[in-house]
Short mmCIF file of C-alpha atoms in Angstrom, two decimals:
data_model
loop_
_atom_site.label_atom_id
_atom_site.label_comp_id
_atom_site.label_asym_id
_atom_site.label_seq_id
_atom_site.Cartn_x
_atom_site.Cartn_y
_atom_site.Cartn_z
CA LYS A 11 -14.59 27.41 -13.69
CA ALA A 12 -11.69 26.07 -11.65
CA GLY A 13 -12.34 25.39 -7.99
CA VAL A 14 -10.31 26.36 -4.96
CA THR A 15 -6.83 24.90 -5.13
CA GLN A 16 -4.50 24.28 -2.23
CA THR A 17 -0.84 23.39 -2.27
CA PRO A 18 0.75 21.24 -1.18
CA ARG A 19 -1.83 18.50 -0.62
CA TYR A 20 0.32 16.62 1.87
CA LEU A 21 3.12 17.78 4.12
CA ILE A 22 5.25 16.14 6.79
CA LYS A 23 7.20 18.34 9.18
CA THR A 24 8.94 17.91 12.52
CA ARG A 25 8.30 19.76 15.75
CA GLY A 26 9.79 23.23 15.86
CA GLN A 27 9.77 23.74 12.11
CA GLN A 28 7.56 26.22 10.33
CA VAL A 29 5.27 25.67 7.37
CA THR A 30 3.54 27.79 4.71
CA LEU A 31 0.37 26.64 3.01
CA SER A 32 -1.04 28.21 -0.12
CA CYS A 33 -4.58 28.75 -1.37
CA SER A 34 -5.81 29.99 -4.75
CA PRO A 35 -9.47 31.02 -4.60
CA ILE A 36 -12.02 30.73 -7.36
CA SER A 37 -11.47 33.45 -9.93
CA GLY A 38 -13.32 36.61 -8.89
CA HIS A 39 -13.68 35.61 -5.25
CA ARG A 40 -12.26 38.16 -2.86
CA SER A 41 -12.89 36.49 0.48
CA VAL A 42 -10.68 33.66 1.70
CA SER A 43 -11.10 31.82 5.00
CA TRP A 44 -8.88 29.20 6.59
CA TYR A 45 -9.99 26.33 8.82
CA GLN A 46 -8.33 23.58 10.81
CA GLN A 47 -10.07 20.20 10.87
CA THR A 48 -9.19 17.47 13.36
CA PRO A 49 -11.12 14.40 14.55
CA GLY A 50 -11.15 15.71 18.11
CA GLN A 51 -12.11 19.34 17.59
CA GLY A 52 -13.85 19.21 14.23
CA LEU A 53 -13.75 22.19 11.89
CA GLN A 54 -12.42 25.33 13.54
CA PHE A 55 -12.09 28.78 12.02
CA LEU A 56 -8.59 30.26 11.79
CA PHE A 57 -8.97 33.57 9.95
CA GLU A 58 -10.75 35.35 7.14
CA TYR A 59 -9.29 37.77 4.61
CA PHE A 60 -11.11 40.13 2.30
CA SER A 61 -9.33 42.44 -0.12
CA GLU A 62 -5.99 41.81 1.60
CA THR A 63 -7.34 42.73 5.05
CA GLN A 64 -7.87 40.29 7.89
CA ARG A 65 -11.51 40.64 8.82
CA ASN A 66 -11.82 38.04 11.51
CA LYS A 67 -9.58 35.75 13.53
CA GLY A 68 -10.36 32.56 15.42
CA ASN A 69 -9.09 31.48 18.79
CA PHE A 70 -5.66 30.20 17.79
CA PRO A 71 -2.22 31.17 19.12
CA GLY A 72 -0.08 33.78 17.39
CA ARG A 73 1.99 31.00 15.80
CA PHE A 74 -0.77 30.85 13.21
CA SER A 75 -0.71 33.73 10.77
CA GLY A 76 -1.91 34.47 7.30
CA ARG A 77 -2.00 36.98 4.53
CA GLN A 78 -3.79 37.70 1.30
CA PHE A 79 -2.28 39.09 -1.85
CA SER A 80 -3.71 41.58 -4.33
CA ASN A 81 -4.78 38.72 -6.64
CA SER A 82 -6.76 37.24 -3.69
CA ARG A 83 -4.42 34.28 -3.31
CA SER A 84 -3.74 33.55 0.33
CA GLU A 85 -1.09 31.89 2.43
CA MET A 86 -1.11 30.74 6.00
CA ASN A 87 1.97 30.15 8.10
CA VAL A 88 2.46 28.09 11.23
CA SER A 89 5.68 28.66 13.14
CA THR A 90 7.27 26.46 15.79
CA LEU A 91 5.14 23.46 14.89
CA GLU A 92 3.71 21.29 17.65
CA LEU A 93 2.42 17.72 17.45
CA GLY A 94 -1.10 19.04 17.99
CA ASP A 95 -0.91 21.07 14.79
CA SER A 96 -1.31 17.85 12.79
CA ALA A 97 -4.58 18.40 10.94
CA LEU A 98 -6.31 18.99 7.65
CA TYR A 99 -6.08 22.68 6.79
CA LEU A 100 -8.91 23.86 4.59
CA CYS A 101 -9.21 27.04 2.61
CA ALA A 102 -12.55 28.38 1.42
CA SER A 103 -13.38 31.26 -0.88
CA SER A 104 -16.50 33.31 -1.50
CA PHE A 105 -17.35 36.22 -3.74
CA LEU A 106 -17.98 38.54 -0.82
CA THR A 107 -17.72 38.16 2.91
CA GLY A 108 -20.73 37.34 5.10
CA ILE A 109 -22.81 34.26 5.86
CA GLY A 110 -25.09 34.78 2.86
CA ASN A 111 -22.21 34.28 0.43
CA GLU A 112 -21.61 30.60 -0.24
CA GLN A 113 -18.16 29.35 0.65
CA PHE A 114 -16.41 26.93 -1.67
CA PHE A 115 -13.82 24.75 0.01
CA GLY A 116 -10.60 23.42 -1.41
CA PRO A 117 -9.49 19.81 -0.87
CA GLY A 118 -7.21 20.80 2.00
CA THR A 119 -3.59 20.32 2.95
CA ARG A 120 -2.93 17.35 5.23
CA LEU A 121 -0.17 18.38 7.66
CA THR A 122 1.54 15.76 9.78
CA VAL A 123 3.92 16.93 12.51
CA LEU A 124 6.35 14.31 13.80
CA GLN B 14 -21.68 21.91 27.26
CA LYS B 15 -20.43 22.39 23.72
CA GLU B 16 -22.18 25.04 21.65
CA VAL B 17 -23.07 22.55 18.90
CA GLU B 18 -23.54 18.84 19.46
CA GLN B 19 -23.75 16.30 16.66
CA ASP B 20 -23.87 12.52 16.91
CA PRO B 21 -20.73 11.28 15.15
CA GLY B 22 -22.28 8.02 14.03
CA PRO B 23 -21.32 6.13 12.01
CA LEU B 24 -24.81 5.72 10.61
CA SER B 25 -25.39 2.86 8.17
CA VAL B 26 -28.62 2.58 6.18
CA PRO B 27 -29.83 0.57 3.16
CA GLU B 28 -30.30 2.28 -0.17
CA GLY B 29 -33.70 3.95 -0.43
CA ALA B 30 -34.02 4.62 3.31
CA ILE B 31 -34.97 7.97 4.81
CA VAL B 32 -32.06 9.38 6.76
CA SER B 33 -32.38 11.81 9.65
CA LEU B 34 -29.33 13.77 10.78
CA ASN B 35 -29.52 16.07 13.78
CA CYS B 36 -27.70 18.75 15.73
CA THR B 37 -28.52 20.42 19.00
CA TYR B 38 -27.17 23.75 20.15
CA SER B 39 -27.08 25.85 23.27
CA ASN B 40 -26.85 29.44 21.98
CA SER B 41 -30.36 30.80 21.52
CA ALA B 42 -28.94 33.68 19.44
CA PHE B 43 -28.06 31.38 16.54
CA GLN B 44 -30.14 32.31 13.51
CA TYR B 45 -28.10 31.13 10.51
CA PHE B 46 -28.09 27.37 9.99
CA MET B 47 -26.26 25.31 7.40
CA TRP B 48 -25.61 21.74 6.42
CA TYR B 49 -22.42 20.72 4.64
CA ARG B 50 -21.50 17.41 3.03
CA GLN B 51 -17.90 16.25 3.02
CA TYR B 52 -16.71 13.33 0.93
CA SER B 53 -13.54 11.52 1.88
CA ARG B 54 -10.40 13.48 0.91
CA LYS B 55 -12.50 16.48 -0.15
CA GLY B 56 -13.46 19.79 1.41
CA PRO B 57 -17.01 20.38 2.68
CA GLU B 58 -19.67 21.59 0.24
CA LEU B 59 -22.76 23.54 1.19
CA LEU B 60 -25.99 21.54 0.98
CA MET B 61 -28.61 23.67 2.69
CA TYR B 62 -28.78 27.15 4.20
CA THR B 63 -31.63 28.33 6.40
CA TYR B 64 -32.12 31.66 8.06
CA SER B 65 -34.12 31.68 11.32
CA SER B 66 -36.63 28.86 11.71
CA GLY B 67 -38.78 26.69 9.49
CA ASN B 68 -38.26 24.13 6.76
CA LYS B 69 -36.43 24.24 3.47
CA GLU B 70 -36.59 21.60 0.76
CA ASP B 71 -34.19 20.98 -2.13
CA GLY B 72 -34.77 17.80 -4.10
CA ARG B 73 -34.30 14.83 -1.80
CA PHE B 74 -33.02 17.02 1.04
CA THR B 75 -35.10 18.81 3.68
CA ALA B 76 -33.66 21.01 6.41
CA GLN B 77 -35.67 21.80 9.52
CA VAL B 78 -34.95 24.28 12.28
CA ASP B 79 -36.74 24.23 15.63
CA LYS B 80 -35.44 27.22 17.54
CA SER B 81 -37.67 26.57 20.54
CA SER B 82 -35.97 23.21 21.06
CA LYS B 83 -32.57 24.39 19.77
CA TYR B 84 -32.56 21.51 17.33
CA ILE B 85 -31.91 21.26 13.61
CA SER B 86 -32.37 18.32 11.28
CA LEU B 87 -31.46 17.25 7.78
CA PHE B 88 -33.62 14.61 6.12
CA ILE B 89 -32.49 12.68 3.07
CA ARG B 90 -35.22 10.84 1.17
CA ASP B 91 -34.55 7.84 -1.08
CA SER B 92 -30.94 7.72 0.06
CA GLN B 93 -28.33 6.65 -2.50
CA PRO B 94 -24.83 5.16 -2.12
CA SER B 95 -23.55 8.49 -3.48
CA ASP B 96 -24.92 10.13 -0.31
CA SER B 97 -22.26 8.28 1.71
CA ALA B 98 -20.25 11.08 3.28
CA THR B 99 -19.79 13.01 6.50
CA TYR B 100 -22.50 15.61 7.15
CA LEU B 101 -21.60 18.71 9.15
CA CYS B 102 -24.04 21.15 10.65
CA ALA B 103 -22.96 24.76 11.14
CA MET B 104 -24.61 27.76 12.71
CA SER B 105 -23.98 31.38 13.60
CA ASP B 106 -25.53 34.28 15.46
CA TYR B 107 -23.96 36.91 13.22
CA GLY B 108 -24.19 37.13 9.48
CA GLY B 109 -21.35 39.52 8.86
CA SER B 110 -18.54 36.99 8.71
CA GLN B 111 -18.02 33.33 7.90
CA GLY B 112 -15.74 33.26 10.91
CA ASN B 113 -18.63 33.19 13.31
CA LEU B 114 -19.84 29.82 12.01
CA ILE B 115 -19.68 27.09 14.65
CA PHE B 116 -19.48 23.60 13.16
CA GLY B 117 -20.61 20.30 14.56
CA LYS B 118 -18.06 17.50 14.41
CA GLY B 119 -20.00 15.70 11.70
CA THR B 120 -22.00 12.49 11.28
CA LYS B 121 -20.54 9.82 9.03
CA LEU B 122 -23.24 8.27 6.84
CA SER B 123 -22.91 5.08 4.85
CA VAL B 124 -25.66 4.06 2.40
CA LYS B 125 -25.40 0.39 1.44
CA PRO B 126 -26.57 -0.76 -2.03
#
């Protein structure tokens, strides 16, 4: 069974640009969550989607947005990039939503903002 | 005070040692506790999941929760070089969404052959 895949793996952007990251969950998984990981703040929750609906959102500015498609694939978008957005962005999928459903993480997209 | 505190390490031990990794927390409502392992250039993977208090054992790994002290631990017996990774604790007061998980910043472990 293929794992969670994320594209691209590495990305370099400049301040003010926007970026779209993609996540393909494990086949059959309907819940997709996005996280930002930085050395200073650790792993922080961005948002969670289940059956194309955003179920939960973390404490991030409106520049961060996401969506989920009918095939459960998900994208997240960051507009007007800032230097502080440099981070590893992780996507995780689970069969259903809720703590009791194990999340499987992808390898992440390393975003560098110059 | 941060909700979840975790010593960042790095922690270096010889192969075969018993490793103790710990997290403290401030929110007494936390009742879901997890440990994740993250290898370099990989996403985290779930190691242990405990609901409420008590111990849970899985092979060489034992997770302990002490809610009275707001303290959780992960013990690794007979540590191996393949255990070298960053270990993240995570906890939540609500089971309805993964989004309520609060993660520690991780402890980097190195097991020397």
